[in-house]
């Protein structure tokens, strides 16, 4: 396409970690913050957390940083933010997730996480809006992610990279989150490719194989985070019951509305968790 800048990650010969290091360097210059100790990817409904966590030191359009692309979804924010927490640590806030369903490949999906690792982050907090399989969950419920099932049949890792995924969603960090809200439930996140929602039969399959949450983002990112040596905390905002769990058809507008309704409460929750991480 004329006038569209090439993303270096689309070059099959590109070294995705080198691109992430370059992105982290650009980010350090653009934000004036040399090192980010922790990082957050804010999915549907979670954007408010960034304002509540601390003082925004800098905000950069993601497209100004190498390897990032503009978000494909209305309601997603396309910026990278540096926020100073009350204790002086800096959090990198990634409001520009690239989803697998966009079809740009796993390197672009993993780029935010890899950039966070290259920027110094030891803890990666992955949040999302998702569908719930536990029938007692109401829209607006937050669940910790305890584990995942990756149904994309893909991996962000290249070559013979055999990475252990035991305790991928660190039980240590889930315990920290529960010191803020002891009532937080947890569940197994099942990543589908999307962008269509599941059929009720697929949701029943996800349930039968041990899933509690259905989504389109987090599993691949979590794998990349583990490869990069980060501890992962995963949080899902259940914006809707998964297809067939309730009789209601799913709509993106409803998902956005549930996110709006929940955003102040879950933003506060995440900000309170952040200072304890
Ligand atoms: I928000 O019901 C949201 N994201 N796969 N299924 C899947 N992703 C989702 C859903 C859902 N709701």
PDB file of C-alpha atoms and ligand atoms in Angstrom:
ATOM      1  CA  UNK A   1       0.000   0.000   0.000  1.00  0.00           C
ATOM      2  CA  UNK A   2       1.318   3.415  -0.960  1.00  0.00           C
ATOM      3  CA  UNK A   3       2.080   5.725   1.928  1.00  0.00           C
ATOM      4  CA  UNK A   4       1.996   3.050   4.618  1.00  0.00           C
ATOM      5  CA  UNK A   5       5.261   2.587   6.480  1.00  0.00           C
ATOM      6  CA  UNK A   6       6.540  -0.952   6.616  1.00  0.00           C
ATOM      7  CA  UNK A   7       6.657  -2.608  10.001  1.00  0.00           C
ATOM      8  CA  UNK A   8      10.092  -4.200  10.435  1.00  0.00           C
ATOM      9  CA  UNK A   9       8.475  -7.168  12.187  1.00  0.00           C
ATOM     10  CA  UNK A  10       6.823  -8.085   8.882  1.00  0.00           C
ATOM     11  CA  UNK A  11      10.242  -8.857   7.422  1.00  0.00           C
ATOM     12  CA  UNK A  12      10.650 -12.633   7.811  1.00  0.00           C
ATOM     13  CA  UNK A  13      14.356 -12.111   8.516  1.00  0.00           C
ATOM     14  CA  UNK A  14      13.772  -9.597  11.295  1.00  0.00           C
ATOM     15  CA  UNK A  15      15.043 -10.435  14.773  1.00  0.00           C
ATOM     16  CA  UNK A  16      11.972  -9.748  16.928  1.00  0.00           C
ATOM     17  CA  UNK A  17      14.060  -9.266  20.071  1.00  0.00           C
ATOM     18  CA  UNK A  18      16.331  -6.761  18.341  1.00  0.00           C
ATOM     19  CA  UNK A  19      13.260  -4.804  17.197  1.00  0.00           C
ATOM     20  CA  UNK A  20      11.976  -4.871  20.795  1.00  0.00           C
ATOM     21  CA  UNK A  21      15.324  -3.550  22.062  1.00  0.00           C
ATOM     22  CA  UNK A  22      15.177  -0.758  19.487  1.00  0.00           C
ATOM     23  CA  UNK A  23      11.612   0.038  20.556  1.00  0.00           C
ATOM     24  CA  UNK A  24      12.667   0.167  24.217  1.00  0.00           C
ATOM     25  CA  UNK A  25      15.479   2.597  23.324  1.00  0.00           C
ATOM     26  CA  UNK A  26      13.067   4.837  21.413  1.00  0.00           C
ATOM     27  CA  UNK A  27      10.663   4.659  24.314  1.00  0.00           C
ATOM     28  CA  UNK A  28      13.342   5.672  26.815  1.00  0.00           C
ATOM     29  CA  UNK A  29      14.139   8.723  24.678  1.00  0.00           C
ATOM     30  CA  UNK A  30      10.491   9.622  24.003  1.00  0.00           C
ATOM     31  CA  UNK A  31       9.456   9.327  27.668  1.00  0.00           C
ATOM     32  CA  UNK A  32      12.692  10.429  29.327  1.00  0.00           C
ATOM     33  CA  UNK A  33      12.402   7.342  31.520  1.00  0.00           C
ATOM     34  CA  UNK A  34      15.376   5.022  31.203  1.00  0.00           C
ATOM     35  CA  UNK A  35      13.809   2.026  32.892  1.00  0.00           C
ATOM     36  CA  UNK A  36      10.286   0.725  33.481  1.00  0.00           C
ATOM     37  CA  UNK A  37      10.118  -1.750  36.340  1.00  0.00           C
ATOM     38  CA  UNK A  38       6.691  -3.119  35.510  1.00  0.00           C
ATOM     39  CA  UNK A  39       4.331  -3.082  32.557  1.00  0.00           C
ATOM     40  CA  UNK A  40       0.594  -3.253  31.980  1.00  0.00           C
ATOM     41  CA  UNK A  41      -1.328  -4.075  28.845  1.00  0.00           C
ATOM     42  CA  UNK A  42      -4.753  -2.554  29.272  1.00  0.00           C
ATOM     43  CA  UNK A  43      -7.536  -4.337  27.418  1.00  0.00           C
ATOM     44  CA  UNK A  44     -11.218  -3.489  26.998  1.00  0.00           C
ATOM     45  CA  UNK A  45     -12.552  -1.700  30.055  1.00  0.00           C
ATOM     46  CA  UNK A  46      -9.190  -1.294  31.824  1.00  0.00           C
ATOM     47  CA  UNK A  47      -7.933   2.006  30.360  1.00  0.00           C
ATOM     48  CA  UNK A  48      -8.916   4.110  33.404  1.00  0.00           C
ATOM     49  CA  UNK A  49      -6.370   2.316  35.566  1.00  0.00           C
ATOM     50  CA  UNK A  50      -3.549   4.294  33.953  1.00  0.00           C
ATOM     51  CA  UNK A  51      -4.952   7.591  35.308  1.00  0.00           C
ATOM     52  CA  UNK A  52      -5.347   6.190  38.808  1.00  0.00           C
ATOM     53  CA  UNK A  53      -1.979   4.490  39.141  1.00  0.00           C
ATOM     54  CA  UNK A  54       0.098   7.605  39.415  1.00  0.00           C
ATOM     55  CA  UNK A  55       1.398  10.592  37.540  1.00  0.00           C
ATOM     56  CA  UNK A  56       1.639  10.290  33.755  1.00  0.00           C
ATOM     57  CA  UNK A  57       5.190  11.308  32.920  1.00  0.00           C
ATOM     58  CA  UNK A  58       4.805  10.940  29.163  1.00  0.00           C
ATOM     59  CA  UNK A  59       2.396   9.581  26.601  1.00  0.00           C
ATOM     60  CA  UNK A  60       3.532   8.536  23.139  1.00  0.00           C
ATOM     61  CA  UNK A  61       1.402   7.435  20.174  1.00  0.00           C
ATOM     62  CA  UNK A  62       2.315   3.779  19.757  1.00  0.00           C
ATOM     63  CA  UNK A  63       2.795   4.277  16.035  1.00  0.00           C
ATOM     64  CA  UNK A  64       5.831   6.473  16.807  1.00  0.00           C
ATOM     65  CA  UNK A  65       7.647   3.503  18.312  1.00  0.00           C
ATOM     66  CA  UNK A  66       9.174   0.915  16.030  1.00  0.00           C
ATOM     67  CA  UNK A  67       7.203  -2.306  15.556  1.00  0.00           C
ATOM     68  CA  UNK A  68       3.888  -1.038  16.935  1.00  0.00           C
ATOM     69  CA  UNK A  69       0.764  -0.592  14.832  1.00  0.00           C
ATOM     70  CA  UNK A  70      -2.432   1.404  15.287  1.00  0.00           C
ATOM     71  CA  UNK A  71      -5.158  -0.441  17.204  1.00  0.00           C
ATOM     72  CA  UNK A  72      -7.839  -2.103  15.087  1.00  0.00           C
ATOM     73  CA  UNK A  73     -10.672  -1.816  17.595  1.00  0.00           C
ATOM     74  CA  UNK A  74     -12.813   1.134  18.634  1.00  0.00           C
ATOM     75  CA  UNK A  75     -12.466   1.520  22.401  1.00  0.00           C
ATOM     76  CA  UNK A  76      -8.789   0.539  22.428  1.00  0.00           C
ATOM     77  CA  UNK A  77      -6.239   3.287  23.067  1.00  0.00           C
ATOM     78  CA  UNK A  78      -3.217   3.445  20.825  1.00  0.00           C
ATOM     79  CA  UNK A  79      -0.648   4.928  23.159  1.00  0.00           C
ATOM     80  CA  UNK A  80       2.313   3.954  25.282  1.00  0.00           C
ATOM     81  CA  UNK A  81       2.407   5.750  28.593  1.00  0.00           C
ATOM     82  CA  UNK A  82       4.966   6.096  31.330  1.00  0.00           C
ATOM     83  CA  UNK A  83       3.375   6.432  34.757  1.00  0.00           C
ATOM     84  CA  UNK A  84       5.289   7.151  37.967  1.00  0.00           C
ATOM     85  CA  UNK A  85       3.873   5.112  40.832  1.00  0.00           C
ATOM     86  CA  UNK A  86       3.687   6.692  44.308  1.00  0.00           C
ATOM     87  CA  UNK A  87       6.840   4.777  45.358  1.00  0.00           C
ATOM     88  CA  UNK A  88       8.841   6.203  42.428  1.00  0.00           C
ATOM     89  CA  UNK A  89       8.867   3.130  40.214  1.00  0.00           C
ATOM     90  CA  UNK A  90       7.800   3.585  36.616  1.00  0.00           C
ATOM     91  CA  UNK A  91       5.103   1.547  34.925  1.00  0.00           C
ATOM     92  CA  UNK A  92       4.863   1.197  31.166  1.00  0.00           C
ATOM     93  CA  UNK A  93       1.235   1.268  30.113  1.00  0.00           C
ATOM     94  CA  UNK A  94       0.582  -0.391  26.790  1.00  0.00           C
ATOM     95  CA  UNK A  95      -2.756   0.751  25.437  1.00  0.00           C
ATOM     96  CA  UNK A  96      -2.065  -0.593  21.990  1.00  0.00           C
ATOM     97  CA  UNK A  97      -2.375  -4.339  21.887  1.00  0.00           C
ATOM     98  CA  UNK A  98      -2.127  -6.041  18.511  1.00  0.00           C
ATOM     99  CA  UNK A  99      -4.530  -8.954  18.375  1.00  0.00           C
ATOM    100  CA  UNK A 100      -3.802 -12.249  16.689  1.00  0.00           C
ATOM    101  CA  UNK A 101      -7.060 -11.977  14.727  1.00  0.00           C
ATOM    102  CA  UNK A 102      -5.723  -8.888  12.942  1.00  0.00           C
ATOM    103  CA  UNK A 103      -3.641 -11.318  10.932  1.00  0.00           C
ATOM    104  CA  UNK A 104      -0.280  -9.527  11.256  1.00  0.00           C
ATOM    105  CA  UNK A 105       1.346 -12.564  12.818  1.00  0.00           C
ATOM    106  CA  UNK A 106       2.602 -13.513  16.256  1.00  0.00           C
ATOM    107  CA  UNK A 107       5.610 -11.194  16.276  1.00  0.00           C
ATOM    108  CA  UNK A 108       3.404  -8.127  16.283  1.00  0.00           C
ATOM    109  CA  UNK A 109       1.225  -9.742  18.950  1.00  0.00           C
ATOM    110  CA  UNK A 110       4.249 -10.300  21.186  1.00  0.00           C
ATOM    111  CA  UNK A 111       5.962  -6.977  20.469  1.00  0.00           C
ATOM    112  CA  UNK A 112       4.408  -5.024  23.361  1.00  0.00           C
ATOM    113  CA  UNK A 113       5.449  -7.645  25.883  1.00  0.00           C
ATOM    114  CA  UNK A 114       8.947  -7.937  24.407  1.00  0.00           C
ATOM    115  CA  UNK A 115       9.366  -4.173  24.394  1.00  0.00           C
ATOM    116  CA  UNK A 116       8.301  -4.061  28.053  1.00  0.00           C
ATOM    117  CA  UNK A 117      10.914  -6.702  28.884  1.00  0.00           C
ATOM    118  CA  UNK A 118      13.582  -4.796  26.950  1.00  0.00           C
ATOM    119  CA  UNK A 119      12.554  -1.640  28.850  1.00  0.00           C
ATOM    120  CA  UNK A 120      13.397  -3.408  32.092  1.00  0.00           C
ATOM    121  CA  UNK A 121      10.039  -4.766  33.236  1.00  0.00           C
ATOM    122  CA  UNK A 122      10.207  -7.827  35.455  1.00  0.00           C
ATOM    123  CA  UNK A 123       6.446  -8.034  35.944  1.00  0.00           C
ATOM    124  CA  UNK A 124       3.944  -8.050  33.086  1.00  0.00           C
ATOM    125  CA  UNK A 125       0.299  -7.437  33.926  1.00  0.00           C
ATOM    126  CA  UNK A 126      -2.012  -8.555  31.126  1.00  0.00           C
ATOM    127  CA  UNK A 127      -5.624  -7.431  31.281  1.00  0.00           C
ATOM    128  CA  UNK A 128      -8.481  -8.076  28.921  1.00  0.00           C
ATOM    129  CA  UNK A 129     -12.200  -8.011  28.396  1.00  0.00           C
ATOM    130  CA  UNK A 130     -13.501 -11.526  27.992  1.00  0.00           C
ATOM    131  CA  UNK A 131     -16.474 -13.836  28.054  1.00  0.00           C
ATOM    132  CA  UNK A 132     -17.334 -15.794  31.202  1.00  0.00           C
ATOM    133  CA  UNK A 133     -18.214 -19.461  31.383  1.00  0.00           C
ATOM    134  CA  UNK A 134     -19.075 -19.600  35.101  1.00  0.00           C
ATOM    135  CA  UNK A 135     -22.816 -18.957  34.973  1.00  0.00           C
ATOM    136  CA  UNK A 136     -22.904 -17.083  38.309  1.00  0.00           C
ATOM    137  CA  UNK A 137     -20.554 -14.421  36.967  1.00  0.00           C
ATOM    138  CA  UNK A 138     -22.355 -11.208  36.091  1.00  0.00           C
ATOM    139  CA  UNK A 139     -21.040  -8.709  33.514  1.00  0.00           C
ATOM    140  CA  UNK A 140     -18.457  -6.555  35.289  1.00  0.00           C
ATOM    141  CA  UNK A 141     -16.957  -9.410  37.318  1.00  0.00           C
ATOM    142  CA  UNK A 142     -13.155  -9.431  37.450  1.00  0.00           C
ATOM    143  CA  UNK A 143     -11.401 -12.787  37.449  1.00  0.00           C
ATOM    144  CA  UNK A 144      -7.736 -13.575  37.920  1.00  0.00           C
ATOM    145  CA  UNK A 145      -6.301 -15.859  35.254  1.00  0.00           C
ATOM    146  CA  UNK A 146      -4.919 -19.020  36.846  1.00  0.00           C
ATOM    147  CA  UNK A 147      -3.769 -20.757  33.671  1.00  0.00           C
ATOM    148  CA  UNK A 148      -4.594 -20.852  29.980  1.00  0.00           C
ATOM    149  CA  UNK A 149      -5.479 -23.108  27.095  1.00  0.00           C
ATOM    150  CA  UNK A 150      -4.147 -21.784  23.806  1.00  0.00           C
ATOM    151  CA  UNK A 151      -6.508 -22.736  20.982  1.00  0.00           C
ATOM    152  CA  UNK A 152      -4.846 -20.559  18.343  1.00  0.00           C
ATOM    153  CA  UNK A 153      -2.605 -23.448  17.264  1.00  0.00           C
ATOM    154  CA  UNK A 154       0.183 -20.891  17.136  1.00  0.00           C
ATOM    155  CA  UNK A 155       3.046 -19.726  19.343  1.00  0.00           C
ATOM    156  CA  UNK A 156       4.930 -16.447  19.666  1.00  0.00           C
ATOM    157  CA  UNK A 157       8.161 -18.427  19.968  1.00  0.00           C
ATOM    158  CA  UNK A 158      10.322 -19.256  16.999  1.00  0.00           C
ATOM    159  CA  UNK A 159      12.557 -22.239  16.456  1.00  0.00           C
ATOM    160  CA  UNK A 160      13.249 -24.962  19.013  1.00  0.00           C
ATOM    161  CA  UNK A 161      12.432 -22.752  21.985  1.00  0.00           C
ATOM    162  CA  UNK A 162      11.168 -25.146  24.643  1.00  0.00           C
ATOM    163  CA  UNK A 163       9.787 -22.974  27.399  1.00  0.00           C
ATOM    164  CA  UNK A 164       8.237 -24.258  30.630  1.00  0.00           C
ATOM    165  CA  UNK A 165       4.785 -22.783  31.246  1.00  0.00           C
ATOM    166  CA  UNK A 166       4.222 -24.116  34.764  1.00  0.00           C
ATOM    167  CA  UNK A 167       2.829 -21.392  37.051  1.00  0.00           C
ATOM    168  CA  UNK A 168       2.794 -19.067  34.013  1.00  0.00           C
ATOM    169  CA  UNK A 169       0.276 -16.804  35.776  1.00  0.00           C
ATOM    170  CA  UNK A 170       2.356 -16.507  38.934  1.00  0.00           C
ATOM    171  CA  UNK A 171       0.510 -17.731  42.018  1.00  0.00           C
ATOM    172  CA  UNK A 172       2.654 -15.238  43.954  1.00  0.00           C
ATOM    173  CA  UNK A 173       1.145 -12.330  42.027  1.00  0.00           C
ATOM    174  CA  UNK A 174      -2.392 -13.729  42.279  1.00  0.00           C
ATOM    175  CA  UNK A 175      -1.900 -13.801  46.042  1.00  0.00           C
ATOM    176  CA  UNK A 176      -0.793 -10.159  45.932  1.00  0.00           C
ATOM    177  CA  UNK A 177      -3.956  -9.264  43.974  1.00  0.00           C
ATOM    178  CA  UNK A 178      -6.065 -11.048  46.578  1.00  0.00           C
ATOM    179  CA  UNK A 179      -4.558  -8.967  49.353  1.00  0.00           C
ATOM    180  CA  UNK A 180      -6.348  -6.046  47.646  1.00  0.00           C
ATOM    181  CA  UNK A 181      -9.599  -7.921  46.959  1.00  0.00           C
ATOM    182  CA  UNK A 182      -9.886 -11.275  48.769  1.00  0.00           C
ATOM    183  CA  UNK A 183     -13.079 -11.961  46.818  1.00  0.00           C
ATOM    184  CA  UNK A 184     -11.330 -12.163  43.428  1.00  0.00           C
ATOM    185  CA  UNK A 185     -12.245 -15.391  41.670  1.00  0.00           C
ATOM    186  CA  UNK A 186      -9.881 -17.093  39.235  1.00  0.00           C
ATOM    187  CA  UNK A 187     -10.231 -19.198  36.136  1.00  0.00           C
ATOM    188  CA  UNK A 188      -8.572 -20.809  33.149  1.00  0.00           C
ATOM    189  CA  UNK A 189      -8.427 -18.506  30.125  1.00  0.00           C
ATOM    190  CA  UNK A 190      -9.098 -20.093  26.758  1.00  0.00           C
ATOM    191  CA  UNK A 191      -7.762 -18.136  23.819  1.00  0.00           C
ATOM    192  CA  UNK A 192      -9.648 -18.496  20.562  1.00  0.00           C
ATOM    193  CA  UNK A 193      -8.451 -16.843  17.371  1.00  0.00           C
ATOM    194  CA  UNK A 194     -11.552 -14.697  16.904  1.00  0.00           C
ATOM    195  CA  UNK A 195     -12.567 -12.108  15.826  1.00  0.00           C
ATOM    196  CA  UNK A 196     -15.934 -13.831  15.813  1.00  0.00           C
ATOM    197  CA  UNK A 197     -17.236 -14.854  19.214  1.00  0.00           C
ATOM    198  CA  UNK A 198     -17.612 -18.564  19.883  1.00  0.00           C
ATOM    199  CA  UNK A 199     -20.572 -20.693  19.010  1.00  0.00           C
ATOM    200  CA  UNK A 200     -22.383 -22.080  22.057  1.00  0.00           C
ATOM    201  CA  UNK A 201     -20.943 -25.498  21.104  1.00  0.00           C
ATOM    202  CA  UNK A 202     -17.407 -24.097  21.192  1.00  0.00           C
ATOM    203  CA  UNK A 203     -18.083 -22.565  24.586  1.00  0.00           C
ATOM    204  CA  UNK A 204     -19.266 -25.975  25.826  1.00  0.00           C
ATOM    205  CA  UNK A 205     -16.038 -27.461  24.480  1.00  0.00           C
ATOM    206  CA  UNK A 206     -13.997 -24.797  26.286  1.00  0.00           C
ATOM    207  CA  UNK A 207     -15.885 -25.645  29.475  1.00  0.00           C
ATOM    208  CA  UNK A 208     -15.401 -29.391  29.003  1.00  0.00           C
ATOM    209  CA  UNK A 209     -11.628 -29.037  28.613  1.00  0.00           C
ATOM    210  CA  UNK A 210     -11.338 -26.996  31.795  1.00  0.00           C
ATOM    211  CA  UNK A 211     -11.879 -23.399  30.682  1.00  0.00           C
ATOM    212  CA  UNK A 212     -13.694 -20.640  32.555  1.00  0.00           C
ATOM    213  CA  UNK A 213     -12.931 -17.528  30.495  1.00  0.00           C
ATOM    214  CA  UNK A 214     -12.916 -17.103  26.703  1.00  0.00           C
ATOM    215  CA  UNK A 215     -10.923 -14.417  24.968  1.00  0.00           C
ATOM    216  CA  UNK A 216      -8.820 -13.451  21.989  1.00  0.00           C
ATOM    217  CA  UNK A 217      -5.585 -12.016  23.335  1.00  0.00           C
ATOM    218  CA  UNK A 218      -3.749 -12.964  26.445  1.00  0.00           C
ATOM    219  CA  UNK A 219      -2.370 -16.492  26.104  1.00  0.00           C
ATOM    220  CA  UNK A 220       0.078 -15.734  23.302  1.00  0.00           C
ATOM    221  CA  UNK A 221       1.314 -12.616  25.117  1.00  0.00           C
ATOM    222  CA  UNK A 222       1.785 -14.529  28.361  1.00  0.00           C
ATOM    223  CA  UNK A 223       3.945 -17.116  26.585  1.00  0.00           C
ATOM    224  CA  UNK A 224       6.136 -14.338  25.167  1.00  0.00           C
ATOM    225  CA  UNK A 225       6.369 -12.768  28.624  1.00  0.00           C
ATOM    226  CA  UNK A 226       7.550 -16.048  30.150  1.00  0.00           C
ATOM    227  CA  UNK A 227      10.132 -16.456  27.401  1.00  0.00           C
ATOM    228  CA  UNK A 228      11.348 -12.942  28.224  1.00  0.00           C
ATOM    229  CA  UNK A 229      11.727 -13.941  31.871  1.00  0.00           C
ATOM    230  CA  UNK A 230       8.891 -11.860  33.287  1.00  0.00           C
ATOM    231  CA  UNK A 231       6.405 -12.800  35.981  1.00  0.00           C
ATOM    232  CA  UNK A 232       2.849 -12.580  34.658  1.00  0.00           C
ATOM    233  CA  UNK A 233      -0.352 -11.430  36.310  1.00  0.00           C
ATOM    234  CA  UNK A 234      -3.515 -11.883  34.242  1.00  0.00           C
ATOM    235  CA  UNK A 235      -6.858 -10.231  34.914  1.00  0.00           C
ATOM    236  CA  UNK A 236     -10.041 -10.602  32.905  1.00  0.00           C
ATOM    237  CA  UNK A 237     -13.005  -8.291  33.028  1.00  0.00           C
ATOM    238  CA  UNK A 238     -15.962 -10.512  32.258  1.00  0.00           C
ATOM    239  CA  UNK A 239     -17.975  -8.135  30.087  1.00  0.00           C
ATOM    240  CA  UNK A 240     -20.384 -10.806  28.914  1.00  0.00           C
ATOM    241  CA  UNK A 241     -21.310 -14.373  29.614  1.00  0.00           C
ATOM    242  CA  UNK A 242     -19.914 -16.546  26.828  1.00  0.00           C
ATOM    243  CA  UNK A 243     -22.253 -17.555  24.015  1.00  0.00           C
ATOM    244  CA  UNK A 244     -24.928 -19.960  25.145  1.00  0.00           C
ATOM    245  CA  UNK A 245     -24.104 -19.574  28.863  1.00  0.00           C
ATOM    246  CA  UNK A 246     -26.776 -16.889  28.853  1.00  0.00           C
ATOM    247  CA  UNK A 247     -29.554 -16.743  26.258  1.00  0.00           C
ATOM    248  CA  UNK A 248     -28.586 -13.240  25.175  1.00  0.00           C
ATOM    249  CA  UNK A 249     -26.741 -12.781  21.871  1.00  0.00           C
ATOM    250  CA  UNK A 250     -23.320 -11.099  22.137  1.00  0.00           C
ATOM    251  CA  UNK A 251     -22.706  -7.605  20.842  1.00  0.00           C
ATOM    252  CA  UNK A 252     -19.534  -5.526  20.768  1.00  0.00           C
ATOM    253  CA  UNK A 253     -21.583  -2.479  21.856  1.00  0.00           C
ATOM    254  CA  UNK A 254     -22.709  -4.341  24.964  1.00  0.00           C
ATOM    255  CA  UNK A 255     -19.140  -5.325  25.696  1.00  0.00           C
ATOM    256  CA  UNK A 256     -18.056  -1.675  25.451  1.00  0.00           C
ATOM    257  CA  UNK A 257     -20.957  -0.605  27.683  1.00  0.00           C
ATOM    258  CA  UNK A 258     -20.083  -3.194  30.341  1.00  0.00           C
ATOM    259  CA  UNK A 259     -16.501  -1.938  30.232  1.00  0.00           C
ATOM    260  CA  UNK A 260     -17.656   1.661  30.746  1.00  0.00           C
ATOM    261  CA  UNK A 261     -19.811   0.671  33.697  1.00  0.00           C
ATOM    262  CA  UNK A 262     -16.921  -1.184  35.312  1.00  0.00           C
ATOM    263  CA  UNK A 263     -14.005   1.088  34.412  1.00  0.00           C
ATOM    264  CA  UNK A 264     -13.815   3.253  37.533  1.00  0.00           C
ATOM    265  CA  UNK A 265     -14.100   0.278  39.899  1.00  0.00           C
ATOM    266  CA  UNK A 266     -11.617  -1.964  38.078  1.00  0.00           C
ATOM    267  CA  UNK A 267      -9.267   0.945  37.448  1.00  0.00           C
ATOM    268  CA  UNK A 268      -9.113   1.523  41.206  1.00  0.00           C
ATOM    269  CA  UNK A 269      -8.614  -2.215  41.769  1.00  0.00           C
ATOM    270  CA  UNK A 270      -5.695  -2.381  39.338  1.00  0.00           C
ATOM    271  CA  UNK A 271      -4.107   0.801  40.706  1.00  0.00           C
ATOM    272  CA  UNK A 272      -4.304  -0.660  44.211  1.00  0.00           C
ATOM    273  CA  UNK A 273      -2.740  -3.904  42.997  1.00  0.00           C
ATOM    274  CA  UNK A 274       0.021  -2.024  41.118  1.00  0.00           C
ATOM    275  CA  UNK A 275       1.532  -0.453  44.221  1.00  0.00           C
ATOM    276  CA  UNK A 276       1.826  -3.888  45.842  1.00  0.00           C
ATOM    277  CA  UNK A 277       3.543  -5.607  42.908  1.00  0.00           C
TER     278      UNK A 277
HETATM  279  I1  LIG B   1     -14.995  -8.556  25.653  1.00  0.00           I
HETATM  280  O1  LIG B   1     -17.287 -13.935  24.705  1.00  0.00           O
HETATM  281  C1  LIG B   1     -15.018 -10.400  24.973  1.00  0.00           C
HETATM  282  N1  LIG B   1     -13.972 -10.909  24.331  1.00  0.00           N
HETATM  283  N2  LIG B   1     -13.443 -15.172  22.543  1.00  0.00           N
HETATM  284  N3  LIG B   1     -15.397 -14.545  23.635  1.00  0.00           N
HETATM  285  C2  LIG B   1     -14.144 -14.246  23.182  1.00  0.00           C
HETATM  286  N4  LIG B   1     -13.588 -13.072  23.366  1.00  0.00           N
HETATM  287  C3  LIG B   1     -14.303 -12.153  24.027  1.00  0.00           C
HETATM  288  C4  LIG B   1     -15.575 -12.380  24.504  1.00  0.00           C
HETATM  289  C5  LIG B   1     -16.167 -13.649  24.301  1.00  0.00           C
HETATM  290  N5  LIG B   1     -16.023 -11.262  25.102  1.00  0.00           N
END
